[in-house]
Coordinates of C-alpha atoms in Angstrom, one line a residue:
X1 CA 15.9 14.9 19.5
X2 CA 17.9 14.6 16.3
X3 CA 17.4 17.1 13.5
X4 CA 16.5 14.2 11.3
X5 CA 13.2 13.7 12.9
X6 CA 12.1 17.4 12.7
X7 CA 9.9 18.6 9.7
X8 CA 11.7 21.1 7.1
X9 CA 9.4 23.7 8.5
X10 CA 10.6 23.2 12.1
X11 CA 14.2 23.3 10.9
X12 CA 13.7 26.7 9.3
X13 CA 12.1 27.9 12.7
X14 CA 15.1 27.0 14.6
X15 CA 17.5 29.2 12.2
X16 CA 18.6 32.4 13.8
X17 CA 20.7 35.1 12.3
X18 CA 24.3 35.1 13.1
X19 CA 24.6 38.7 13.5
X20 CA 23.0 40.7 16.5
X21 CA 20.9 43.0 14.4
X22 CA 17.4 43.3 15.4
X23 CA 14.8 41.8 13.0
X24 CA 13.4 44.3 10.8
X25 CA 9.8 44.5 9.6
X26 CA 9.1 44.2 6.0
X27 CA 7.6 47.4 4.8
X28 CA 5.5 48.4 1.7
X29 CA 7.5 50.3 -1.1
X30 CA 5.4 53.3 -0.6
X31 CA 6.9 53.8 2.9
X32 CA 10.5 53.1 2.0
X33 CA 11.3 56.7 1.2
X34 CA 9.7 58.1 4.5
X35 CA 11.6 55.5 6.6
X36 CA 14.9 56.3 4.7
X37 CA 14.5 60.0 5.6
X38 CA 13.7 59.6 9.1
X39 CA 16.6 57.0 9.7
X40 CA 19.8 58.8 11.0
X41 CA 23.2 58.4 9.1
X42 CA 25.5 55.9 10.3
X43 CA 28.4 58.5 10.5
X44 CA 26.3 60.8 12.9
X45 CA 27.9 61.2 16.3
X46 CA 26.2 61.5 19.6
X47 CA 23.3 59.6 21.0
X48 CA 20.3 58.8 18.8
X49 CA 16.7 58.1 19.8
X50 CA 15.8 54.4 19.9
X51 CA 13.0 52.9 17.7
X52 CA 9.5 53.7 19.1
X53 CA 8.5 49.9 19.5
X54 CA 11.3 47.6 18.8
X55 CA 9.6 44.6 20.6
X56 CA 6.5 44.8 18.6
X57 CA 8.4 45.1 15.4
X58 CA 10.3 41.9 16.4
X59 CA 7.2 40.1 17.3
X60 CA 5.7 41.0 14.0
X61 CA 8.7 39.8 12.1
X62 CA 9.0 36.7 14.0
X63 CA 5.2 35.8 13.3
X64 CA 5.9 36.5 9.6
X65 CA 9.0 34.3 9.5
X66 CA 7.2 31.4 11.3
X67 CA 4.1 31.7 9.0
X68 CA 6.4 32.0 6.0
X69 CA 8.5 28.9 6.9
X70 CA 5.3 26.9 7.3
X71 CA 4.2 27.8 3.8
X72 CA 7.6 27.2 2.4
X73 CA 7.8 23.8 4.0
X74 CA 4.6 22.6 2.9
X75 CA 4.7 20.3 -0.1
X76 CA 1.4 21.6 -1.5
X77 CA 2.6 25.2 -1.3
X78 CA 5.7 24.2 -3.2
X79 CA 3.8 22.4 -5.9
X80 CA 1.6 25.5 -6.3
X81 CA 4.5 27.8 -6.5
X82 CA 6.3 25.5 -9.2
X83 CA 3.2 25.2 -11.1
X84 CA 2.1 28.9 -11.3
X85 CA 2.3 29.1 -15.1
X86 CA 4.8 31.5 -16.6
X87 CA 5.8 33.1 -13.3
X88 CA 9.1 31.7 -12.1
X89 CA 10.5 32.0 -8.4
X90 CA 12.4 35.2 -9.0
X91 CA 9.7 37.2 -10.5
X92 CA 7.2 36.0 -8.0
X93 CA 9.3 37.3 -5.1
X94 CA 9.9 40.5 -6.8
X95 CA 6.2 41.1 -7.6
X96 CA 5.1 40.4 -4.2
X97 CA 8.0 41.7 -2.2
X98 CA 5.8 44.1 0.1
X99 CA 3.2 41.6 0.9
X100 CA 2.3 40.5 4.4
X101 CA 2.2 36.8 5.6
X102 CA -1.6 36.8 5.4
X103 CA -1.6 38.1 2.0
X104 CA 0.9 35.5 0.9
X105 CA -1.2 32.7 2.3
X106 CA -4.3 34.0 0.7
X107 CA -2.5 34.2 -2.7
X108 CA -1.1 30.7 -2.4
X109 CA -4.6 29.5 -1.4
X110 CA -6.2 31.1 -4.4
X111 CA -3.6 29.6 -6.7
X112 CA -4.2 26.1 -5.1
X113 CA -8.0 26.5 -5.6
X114 CA -7.5 27.5 -9.4
X115 CA -5.2 24.6 -10.1
X116 CA -7.6 22.2 -8.4
X117 CA -10.6 23.6 -10.3
X118 CA -8.8 23.1 -13.6
X119 CA -8.1 19.4 -12.8
X120 CA -11.8 18.8 -11.9
X121 CA -12.9 20.5 -15.0
X122 CA -10.5 18.2 -17.0
X123 CA -11.8 15.2 -15.2
X124 CA -15.2 16.2 -15.7
X125 CA -14.7 16.4 -19.5
X126 CA -13.4 12.9 -19.6
X127 CA -16.4 11.6 -17.9
X128 CA -18.9 13.9 -20.0
X129 CA -20.8 14.9 -17.1
X130 CA -24.0 16.7 -17.8
X131 CA -25.4 19.9 -16.1
X132 CA -27.4 18.1 -13.6
X133 CA -24.4 16.4 -12.0
X134 CA -22.6 19.6 -11.3
X135 CA -24.6 19.9 -8.1
X136 CA -22.4 17.3 -6.5
X137 CA -19.7 20.0 -6.2
X138 CA -16.6 17.9 -7.2
X139 CA -14.4 20.8 -6.2
X140 CA -15.4 20.7 -2.5
X141 CA -15.3 16.9 -2.4
X142 CA -11.7 17.1 -3.8
X143 CA -10.7 19.7 -1.2
X144 CA -12.2 17.6 1.6
X145 CA -10.2 14.4 0.4
X146 CA -7.0 16.4 0.4
X147 CA -7.6 17.7 3.8
X148 CA -8.4 14.3 5.1
X149 CA -5.3 12.8 3.6
X150 CA -3.0 15.4 5.3
X151 CA -4.7 14.5 8.7
X152 CA -4.2 10.8 8.1
X153 CA -8.0 10.0 8.2
X154 CA -10.0 7.6 6.1
X155 CA -11.7 9.7 3.3
X156 CA -12.6 7.1 0.5
X157 CA -15.1 4.3 0.4
X158 CA -14.0 2.1 -2.5
X159 CA -15.5 -1.1 -1.5
X160 CA -18.9 -0.1 -2.7
X161 CA -17.6 1.3 -6.1
X162 CA -15.7 -1.7 -7.3
X163 CA -17.2 -4.9 -8.9
X164 CA -15.2 -7.8 -7.5
X165 CA -17.5 -10.4 -9.0
X166 CA -16.4 -9.3 -12.4
X167 CA -12.6 -9.4 -11.9
X168 CA -10.5 -10.6 -14.7
X169 CA -7.3 -12.6 -13.9
X170 CA -4.2 -13.8 -15.5
X171 CA -1.6 -16.5 -14.1
X172 CA 2.0 -16.5 -15.1
X173 CA 5.3 -17.7 -13.7
X174 CA 9.0 -17.4 -14.7
X175 CA 11.0 -19.9 -12.7
X176 CA 10.2 -22.7 -10.2
X177 CA 11.3 -20.8 -7.0
X178 CA 8.7 -19.9 -4.5
X179 CA 7.7 -16.2 -4.8
X180 CA 8.0 -14.6 -1.3
X181 CA 7.2 -10.8 -1.8
X182 CA 6.0 -8.4 -4.3
X183 CA 5.8 -4.5 -4.5
X184 CA 4.1 -2.3 -7.2
X185 CA 5.1 1.0 -8.4
X186 CA 2.7 1.4 -11.4
X187 CA 3.3 0.2 -14.0
X188 CA 6.1 -2.0 -12.8
X189 CA 5.9 -4.8 -10.3
X190 CA 9.1 -6.3 -8.3
X191 CA 9.2 -9.9 -7.0
X192 CA 11.6 -11.9 -4.9
X193 CA 11.9 -15.6 -5.0
X194 CA 13.5 -18.2 -2.7
X195 CA 16.1 -19.2 -5.3
X196 CA 17.7 -15.7 -5.1
X197 CA 16.2 -13.7 -7.8
X198 CA 14.9 -10.2 -7.8
X199 CA 12.8 -9.5 -11.0
X200 CA 11.2 -6.4 -12.4
X201 CA 8.1 -6.8 -14.4
X202 CA 5.9 -4.4 -16.5
X203 CA 2.3 -5.0 -16.0
X204 CA 0.2 -4.7 -19.1
X205 CA -2.2 -1.8 -19.7
X206 CA -5.9 -2.2 -20.0
X207 CA -7.1 -3.6 -23.3
X208 CA -8.7 -0.2 -24.1
X209 CA -5.4 1.6 -23.7
X210 CA -3.0 -0.9 -25.5
X211 CA -3.9 -0.2 -29.1
X212 CA -5.1 3.4 -29.4
X213 CA -6.4 4.3 -32.8
X214 CA -4.4 7.2 -34.3
X215 CA -6.5 7.8 -37.5
X216 CA -10.1 8.7 -38.2
X217 CA -10.5 6.2 -40.8
X218 CA -11.9 2.8 -39.7
X219 CA -9.3 0.2 -39.9
X220 CA -9.7 -2.7 -42.4
X221 CA -7.9 -5.3 -40.2
X222 CA -9.4 -6.7 -37.1
X223 CA -7.8 -5.3 -34.0
X224 CA -4.9 -7.2 -32.4
X225 CA -5.8 -9.2 -29.4
X226 CA -4.7 -7.5 -26.1
X227 CA -1.6 -8.3 -24.2
X228 CA -2.3 -9.9 -20.8
X229 CA 1.1 -11.4 -19.8
X230 CA 3.4 -9.0 -17.9
X231 CA 6.8 -8.5 -19.5
X232 CA 10.0 -9.1 -17.8
X233 CA 12.2 -6.2 -17.9
X234 CA 15.4 -7.3 -16.0
X235 CA 16.5 -9.2 -13.1
X236 CA 19.3 -9.8 -10.6
X237 CA 20.4 -12.8 -8.6
X238 CA 22.1 -13.2 -5.1
X239 CA 25.7 -14.4 -5.4
X240 CA 26.6 -16.8 -2.4
X241 CA 30.2 -17.2 -3.6
X242 CA 30.8 -13.4 -2.5
X243 CA 29.6 -14.0 1.0
X244 CA 33.2 -13.3 2.4
X245 CA 33.6 -10.1 0.5
X246 CA 33.0 -7.3 2.8
X247 CA 32.9 -4.8 -0.1
X248 CA 30.3 -6.6 -2.1
X249 CA 27.1 -4.5 -2.1
X250 CA 24.6 -7.2 -3.3
X251 CA 22.8 -10.0 -1.7
X252 CA 24.7 -13.2 -0.8
X253 CA 21.5 -15.1 0.0
X254 CA 17.9 -15.2 -1.0
X255 CA 16.0 -11.9 -0.6
X256 CA 12.5 -12.6 1.1
X257 CA 11.0 -9.1 1.0
X258 CA 11.0 -6.2 -1.5
X259 CA 9.6 -2.6 -1.4
X260 CA 9.6 0.1 -4.2
X261 CA 9.7 3.8 -3.4
X262 CA 6.8 6.0 -4.5
X263 CA 9.1 8.2 -6.7
X264 CA 10.2 5.2 -8.6
X265 CA 13.8 5.7 -7.9
X266 CA 14.7 2.9 -5.5
X267 CA 14.0 -0.7 -4.9
X268 CA 14.9 -2.1 -1.5
X269 CA 15.2 -5.8 -0.6
X270 CA 15.8 -7.6 2.7
X271 CA 17.3 -11.1 2.8
X272 CA 18.4 -14.0 4.8
X273 CA 22.1 -12.8 4.6
X274 CA 21.0 -10.0 7.2
X275 CA 21.4 -7.4 4.5
X276 CA 19.1 -4.7 3.3
X277 CA 20.1 -3.7 -0.2
X278 CA 19.1 -0.5 -2.0
X279 CA 18.8 -1.0 -5.8
X280 CA 18.4 1.3 -8.7
X281 CA 14.9 0.8 -9.9
X282 CA 15.7 1.2 -13.6
X283 CA 18.2 -1.7 -13.9
X284 CA 18.1 -3.3 -10.3
X285 CA 21.9 -2.3 -9.9
X286 CA 22.8 -2.5 -6.3
X287 CA 23.6 0.9 -4.9
X288 CA 24.3 0.3 -1.1
X289 CA 24.0 -2.7 1.3
X290 CA 23.1 -2.0 4.9
X291 CA 24.4 -4.5 7.4
X292 CA 23.1 -3.2 10.7
X293 CA 20.8 -6.1 11.4
X294 CA 22.2 -9.2 13.1
X295 CA 19.7 -11.6 11.7
X296 CA 17.4 -12.0 8.5
X297 CA 15.4 -8.9 7.3
X298 CA 11.8 -10.0 7.2
X299 CA 9.8 -6.9 6.5
X300 CA 10.3 -3.5 4.9
X301 CA 7.9 -0.4 4.7
X302 CA 8.4 3.0 3.1
X303 CA 7.0 6.0 4.9
X304 CA 4.4 7.4 2.5
X305 CA 5.6 10.2 0.1
X306 CA 9.2 10.0 1.3
X307 CA 12.4 8.0 1.0
X308 CA 12.5 7.1 4.7
X309 CA 12.2 3.3 5.2
X310 CA 11.6 1.0 8.2
X311 CA 12.9 -2.5 8.3
X312 CA 12.2 -5.4 10.8
X313 CA 14.3 -8.5 11.5
X314 CA 14.5 -11.7 13.3
X315 CA 17.0 -9.8 15.7
X316 CA 13.8 -8.3 17.5
X317 CA 14.6 -4.8 16.3
X318 CA 13.0 -2.2 13.9
X319 CA 15.6 0.1 12.2
X320 CA 15.0 3.4 10.4
X321 CA 17.1 4.4 7.3
X322 CA 17.1 7.5 5.0
X323 CA 17.6 6.6 1.3
X324 CA 18.2 10.3 0.3
X325 CA 21.3 10.4 2.4
X326 CA 21.8 6.5 2.2
X327 CA 22.4 6.6 6.0
X328 CA 21.3 4.6 9.0
X329 CA 19.2 6.7 11.4
X330 CA 17.9 4.8 14.5
X331 CA 17.0 1.5 16.1
X332 CA 13.8 0.7 17.9
X333 CA 13.8 -1.9 20.7
X334 CA 10.9 -3.6 22.5
X335 CA 9.7 -6.7 20.9
X336 CA 10.5 -10.0 22.8
X337 CA 10.5 -12.3 19.5
X338 CA 11.2 -12.2 15.9
X339 CA 9.5 -9.4 14.1
X340 CA 7.6 -10.7 11.2
X341 CA 6.1 -7.8 9.4
X342 CA 6.1 -3.9 9.5
X343 CA 3.9 -1.2 7.9
X344 CA 3.9 2.6 7.8
X345 CA 2.0 5.6 6.3
X346 CA 2.5 9.3 6.0
X347 CA 3.5 10.2 9.6
X348 CA 6.8 9.3 11.0
X349 CA 5.3 6.2 12.8
X350 CA 5.2 2.5 12.0
X351 CA 3.3 -0.7 13.3
X352 CA 5.2 -4.1 13.7
X353 CA 4.2 -7.5 14.8
X354 CA 6.3 -9.8 16.9
X355 CA 5.5 -13.3 16.1
X356 CA 5.2 -15.4 19.3
X357 CA 5.4 -12.7 21.7
X358 CA 1.8 -12.0 20.2
X359 CA 2.1 -8.1 20.3
X360 CA 1.7 -5.4 17.7
X361 CA 3.7 -2.3 18.6
X362 CA 2.8 1.2 17.4
X363 CA 6.1 3.3 17.2
X364 CA 6.1 7.0 17.7
X365 CA 9.6 7.7 16.4
X366 CA 9.9 11.5 17.1
X367 CA 8.5 11.0 20.5
X368 CA 10.7 7.9 21.2
X369 CA 7.8 5.9 22.6
X370 CA 5.6 2.9 21.6
X371 CA 2.2 1.5 22.3
X372 CA 1.8 -2.1 22.9
X373 CA -1.3 -4.1 21.8
X374 CA -1.4 -7.6 23.2
X375 CA -3.2 -10.5 21.3
X376 CA -3.2 -14.1 22.2
X377 CA -6.9 -15.1 21.9
X378 CA -8.4 -17.9 23.8
X379 CA -9.7 -19.6 20.8
X380 CA -13.1 -21.3 21.4
X381 CA -13.4 -20.2 25.2
X382 CA -14.4 -16.7 24.3
X383 CA -15.7 -17.2 20.8
X384 CA -18.8 -18.7 19.9
X385 CA -18.1 -22.1 18.1
X386 CA -20.4 -22.8 15.1
X387 CA -22.7 -26.0 15.3
X388 CA -21.0 -29.0 14.0
X389 CA -17.3 -27.8 14.5
X390 CA -15.1 -29.5 16.8
X391 CA -14.0 -27.2 19.7
X392 CA -10.4 -28.2 19.1
X393 CA -10.5 -26.4 15.8
X394 CA -10.9 -23.0 17.5
X395 CA -7.0 -22.8 18.0
X396 CA -5.4 -20.3 20.3
X397 CA -3.4 -17.5 18.7
X398 CA 0.3 -18.7 18.7
X399 CA 1.9 -16.0 16.3
X400 CA 1.2 -12.6 14.8
X401 CA 2.6 -12.7 11.3
X402 CA 1.1 -10.0 9.3
X403 CA 0.1 -6.2 9.8
X404 CA -1.2 -3.5 7.6
X405 CA -2.2 0.1 8.4
X406 CA -5.5 1.5 7.2
X407 CA -4.9 5.1 8.5
X408 CA -2.7 6.7 11.0
X409 CA -4.9 5.5 13.9
X410 CA -6.2 2.2 12.8
X411 CA -4.5 -1.1 11.6
X412 CA -5.3 -4.8 11.1
X413 CA -3.2 -7.9 12.0
X414 CA -3.2 -11.5 10.8
X415 CA -2.4 -14.5 12.9
X416 CA -1.5 -18.2 12.5
X417 CA -4.8 -19.3 13.9
X418 CA -6.7 -17.7 11.0
X419 CA -7.9 -14.5 12.9
X420 CA -8.0 -11.0 11.4
X421 CA -8.0 -8.5 14.2
X422 CA -8.9 -4.7 13.8
X423 CA -7.0 -2.3 16.3
X424 CA -7.2 1.3 17.1
X425 CA -4.6 3.2 18.9
X426 CA -7.3 4.6 21.2
X427 CA -7.8 1.0 22.7
X428 CA -5.5 -1.6 24.0
X429 CA -7.9 -4.5 23.0
X430 CA -8.9 -5.5 19.5
X431 CA -11.9 -3.7 18.2
X432 CA -13.2 -6.6 16.2
X433 CA -11.8 -9.9 15.4
X434 CA -12.9 -12.4 12.6
X435 CA -11.9 -15.9 13.7
X436 CA -10.9 -18.5 11.0
X437 CA -11.3 -16.0 8.3
X438 CA -10.0 -18.4 5.5
X439 CA -11.8 -21.5 6.9
X440 CA -10.5 -24.8 8.2
X441 CA -8.1 -27.3 6.4
X442 CA -9.8 -30.6 5.2
X443 CA -9.6 -33.3 7.8
X444 CA -6.8 -35.9 7.4
X445 CA -7.5 -39.5 6.6
X446 CA -6.7 -42.2 9.3
X447 CA -4.1 -43.8 6.9
X448 CA -2.3 -40.5 6.4
X449 CA -1.3 -40.2 10.3
X450 CA -0.9 -44.0 11.0
X451 CA 0.9 -46.9 9.6
X452 CA -1.6 -49.5 10.7
X453 CA -3.6 -51.3 8.2
X454 CA -6.8 -50.3 9.8
X455 CA -6.2 -47.3 12.0
X456 CA -8.7 -46.2 14.7
X457 CA -10.5 -43.0 13.3
X458 CA -10.5 -41.5 16.9
X459 CA -6.8 -40.8 16.5
X460 CA -7.5 -38.2 13.7
X461 CA -6.9 -34.7 15.0
X462 CA -9.4 -32.0 14.7
X463 CA -9.1 -29.8 11.3
X464 CA -6.9 -26.8 12.1
X465 CA -7.6 -23.3 10.7
X466 CA -5.6 -21.8 7.9
X467 CA -3.3 -19.1 8.9
X468 CA -3.0 -15.6 7.4
X469 CA -0.1 -15.4 5.1
X470 CA -0.7 -12.2 3.3
X471 CA -2.5 -8.9 4.4
X472 CA -2.8 -5.7 2.6
X473 CA -4.9 -2.5 2.7
X474 CA -5.4 0.4 0.4
X475 CA -4.3 3.3 2.6
X476 CA -6.9 5.7 3.7
X477 CA -9.8 3.6 2.4
X478 CA -12.0 0.9 3.7
X479 CA -10.5 -2.1 1.5
X480 CA -8.8 -4.9 3.2
X481 CA -7.3 -8.1 1.4
X482 CA -6.2 -11.2 2.9
X483 CA -4.4 -14.4 1.7
X484 CA -3.9 -17.9 2.9
X485 CA -3.8 -21.3 1.1
X486 CA -7.4 -21.8 0.4
X487 CA -7.1 -20.7 -3.3
X488 CA -8.4 -17.3 -3.2
X489 CA -7.9 -13.7 -2.1
X490 CA -10.6 -12.5 0.3
X491 CA -12.0 -9.0 0.2
X492 CA -13.0 -7.3 3.4
X493 CA -14.6 -3.8 4.1
X494 CA -14.1 -1.6 7.2
X495 CA -17.6 -0.4 8.6
X496 CA -18.7 3.2 8.6
X497 CA -18.1 3.5 12.3
X498 CA -14.5 1.8 11.9
X499 CA -15.4 -0.7 14.7
X500 CA -16.0 -3.7 12.5
X501 CA -14.6 -5.8 9.5
X502 CA -17.2 -7.1 7.0
X503 CA -16.8 -9.7 4.1
X504 CA -17.4 -8.3 0.7
X505 CA -16.3 -10.8 -2.0
X506 CA -13.7 -13.3 -3.0
X507 CA -11.0 -13.0 -5.8
X508 CA -10.3 -16.4 -7.4
X509 CA -13.3 -18.6 -7.2
X510 CA -13.1 -22.1 -8.4
X511 CA -13.5 -22.4 -12.1
X512 CA -16.2 -25.0 -13.2
X513 CA -15.6 -26.1 -16.8
X514 CA -17.4 -28.5 -19.1
X515 CA -15.9 -32.1 -18.7
X516 CA -15.0 -34.4 -21.6
X517 CA -17.7 -36.8 -22.3
X518 CA -16.7 -40.5 -21.7
X519 CA -17.6 -41.7 -25.2
X520 CA -15.1 -39.5 -26.8
X521 CA -12.2 -41.7 -25.6
X522 CA -10.9 -44.2 -27.7
X523 CA -11.0 -48.0 -26.6
X524 CA -8.4 -49.7 -28.9
X525 CA -6.3 -51.4 -26.3
X526 CA -5.8 -51.4 -22.6
X527 CA -2.6 -49.1 -22.3
X528 CA -4.0 -46.4 -24.5
X529 CA -7.2 -46.4 -22.6
X530 CA -5.5 -46.1 -19.2
X531 CA -3.3 -43.2 -20.5
X532 CA -6.4 -41.5 -21.9
X533 CA -8.1 -42.0 -18.5
X534 CA -5.2 -40.5 -16.7
X535 CA -5.1 -37.5 -19.0
X536 CA -8.9 -37.0 -18.5
X537 CA -8.5 -37.3 -14.9
X538 CA -5.7 -34.8 -14.8
X539 CA -7.6 -32.4 -17.1
X540 CA -10.7 -32.5 -14.9
X541 CA -8.7 -31.9 -11.8
X542 CA -6.9 -29.0 -13.5
X543 CA -10.3 -27.6 -14.8
X544 CA -11.8 -27.7 -11.3
X545 CA -8.8 -26.5 -9.3
X546 CA -8.8 -23.0 -7.8
X547 CA -7.3 -20.1 -9.7
X548 CA -4.9 -19.2 -7.0
X549 CA -2.8 -22.3 -6.3
X550 CA -0.5 -22.6 -3.4
X551 CA 0.4 -20.2 -0.5
X552 CA -0.3 -16.6 -1.1
X553 CA 2.8 -15.1 0.3
X554 CA 2.2 -11.4 -0.4
X555 CA -0.3 -9.0 -2.0
X556 CA 0.2 -5.7 -3.7
X557 CA -2.4 -3.5 -5.4
X558 CA -2.8 0.0 -7.2
X559 CA -5.5 1.9 -8.8
X560 CA -5.9 2.2 -12.5
X561 CA -6.3 5.5 -14.2
X562 CA -6.8 9.1 -12.6
X563 CA -8.0 8.8 -9.0
X564 CA -8.9 5.2 -9.7
X565 CA -11.6 5.8 -12.5
X566 CA -10.4 2.5 -14.3
X567 CA -10.7 0.2 -11.3
X568 CA -8.3 -1.6 -9.3
X569 CA -5.3 -3.9 -10.0
X570 CA -4.4 -6.6 -7.5
X571 CA -1.0 -8.7 -7.7
X572 CA -0.9 -11.8 -5.5
X573 CA 2.4 -13.9 -5.3
X574 CA 2.2 -17.7 -4.7
X575 CA 4.4 -20.6 -3.9
X576 CA 4.6 -24.1 -2.9
X577 CA 6.0 -23.1 0.5
X578 CA 5.6 -20.2 3.0
X579 CA 7.8 -17.4 2.5
X580 CA 9.8 -18.0 5.7
X581 CA 9.4 -21.6 6.5
X582 CA 9.2 -25.1 4.9
X583 CA 7.1 -27.0 7.5
X584 CA 4.2 -27.3 5.1
X585 CA 4.5 -28.1 1.4
X586 CA 1.8 -28.0 -1.4
X587 CA 2.6 -30.2 -4.3
X588 CA -0.3 -28.9 -6.4
X589 CA 0.9 -25.3 -5.7
X590 CA 2.2 -22.9 -8.3
X591 CA 5.3 -20.6 -8.0
X592 CA 4.2 -17.4 -9.8
X593 CA 1.9 -14.4 -9.8
X594 CA -1.8 -13.8 -10.3
X595 CA -2.9 -10.4 -11.6
X596 CA -6.7 -9.5 -11.0
X597 CA -8.2 -6.6 -12.8
X598 CA -11.2 -5.3 -10.8
X599 CA -13.4 -3.0 -12.8
X600 CA -15.5 -0.1 -11.2
X601 CA -19.1 -0.2 -11.2
X602 CA -20.8 2.1 -13.6
X603 CA -22.0 5.3 -12.2
X604 CA -25.8 5.8 -12.3
X605 CA -26.9 9.4 -13.5
X606 CA -29.4 11.3 -11.7
X607 CA -32.0 10.5 -14.4
X608 CA -31.5 6.7 -13.7
X609 CA -31.7 7.2 -9.9
X610 CA -34.6 9.5 -9.7
X611 CA -36.5 8.1 -12.7
X612 CA -37.2 9.7 -16.1
X613 CA -38.0 13.4 -16.4
X614 CA -37.2 13.8 -12.7
X615 CA -39.9 11.5 -11.4
X616 CA -39.0 8.8 -8.8
X617 CA -39.6 5.2 -9.2
X618 CA -42.4 5.4 -6.6
X619 CA -44.1 8.1 -8.7
X620 CA -43.9 5.8 -11.8
X621 CA -45.5 2.9 -9.8
X622 CA -48.3 5.2 -8.8
X623 CA -48.8 6.4 -12.4
X624 CA -48.9 2.8 -13.5
X625 CA -51.6 1.9 -10.9

């Protein structure tokens, strides 16, 4: 197995001393003098008595080296060591030179608890908790969340903490190109368009954080209105004229997917020119172009917390790259059709979907193995058709287009027949399927499909379901977002037993505004009247149109504030066409972005939950009676 796939701790375990000396046990300082006296001189001739138990010492030293390497390789232990106040690395090693491995682990654990306790106290001061709420034990809750995240399990239930019904939104766009992908590294968002642009945006802060008051005096002037429109920082464009230059490190065709690293250093794009280009996140300057793929790059996914990235392509392969070394690592084979999307989390594993081979593959990269999950639902044969719906509208699954991981063992997929399926690596079949998640398209008129003057209504085909064009999850939580072309982003929730998907709310409901009264239009002459009527009709259609217009090609989201205390920010990109096709066109669609700000539900204090003065609501009702 290549050394790249081993953890840093495992690499340290493999290191051996170059000399043939026996490993020596680390002794306390009080026993150093006694051991030096009993040790014979190197110049003494004649046979010497061997050590009493060299094997036991070697075993003890080996155990200490292994446990020590585990601690050194752990990121949390490094953070604790770096954030230990005034003690630096050299003084820490000198002060604790004679400690054993168990003592070292205990010392690092105590330091971690102390730092976590301080963070919880600071967070408690911001929330202004009273003494009654201390019983919830925030420190224990925080430790449980950290342990669950390291194991790759779901540990957060956010769907019940967010108020999606009161979400605010803002629409904006820059050019007329269809936006194909978006990635967020707060507070910046990166978008790609079909006309070749990669753009960096700065998302505005919440209104309460935009104009902080710096003086105690009450200002005389009214506060400035909050900024809502994101600010464009910089952009770059593909250059088709340099397609024949082999040394050119940028795109020569339109990029269709983008992902930003969590550390904010790199922005990676994949395009129709078969390139995966690594950009500097500060100014979008291209650093390196990888040309290992043989067809268009359709999806990218960073391994959580690292700069290792997975890319998928229409050449039916998934490739692994390391941006720290700017090097290609490995290729994963198995799909029988174009790969449309890929996703990954903390472990060295990823999930990809293979379009019309109707399979999702769970790749275990270090083990060089894969798990295959086959879709291809039978439409209306196995699903209960609602009353009044044409059975032909229950379409078969033709292509798996989207995938998103919930945790390291659970993921969801979206298909062209409108189904959202929940999968687990413990089962080969889907745990739960939501058919026609975004509804059916409106039926066509007979005159739209026939050139006859009076066409027969029987030739009108049954309405078809809307496909899933965007799918995103909040890692290690129960929130799932999906998008199509029905004018909204639908919010789903994973059930407590992790076996079902439940509908929660909708982002982007249709806006109903007051219409202009008919008497307000002038009636001077026929032409002006007709123009005014056309304007009125256009304004009415615009007022009653949905917030999200066009195809939702991608979704990104991040939490506002420390550990999401200020809510959730959702960014959806739209266009008049699908990100990888032109077989359907929406003339009324908009090429731009929609930013939703989802607030958090107010937390009820224990007094409100239990009633005033510690009495419950039932006790109050009895008292009133």
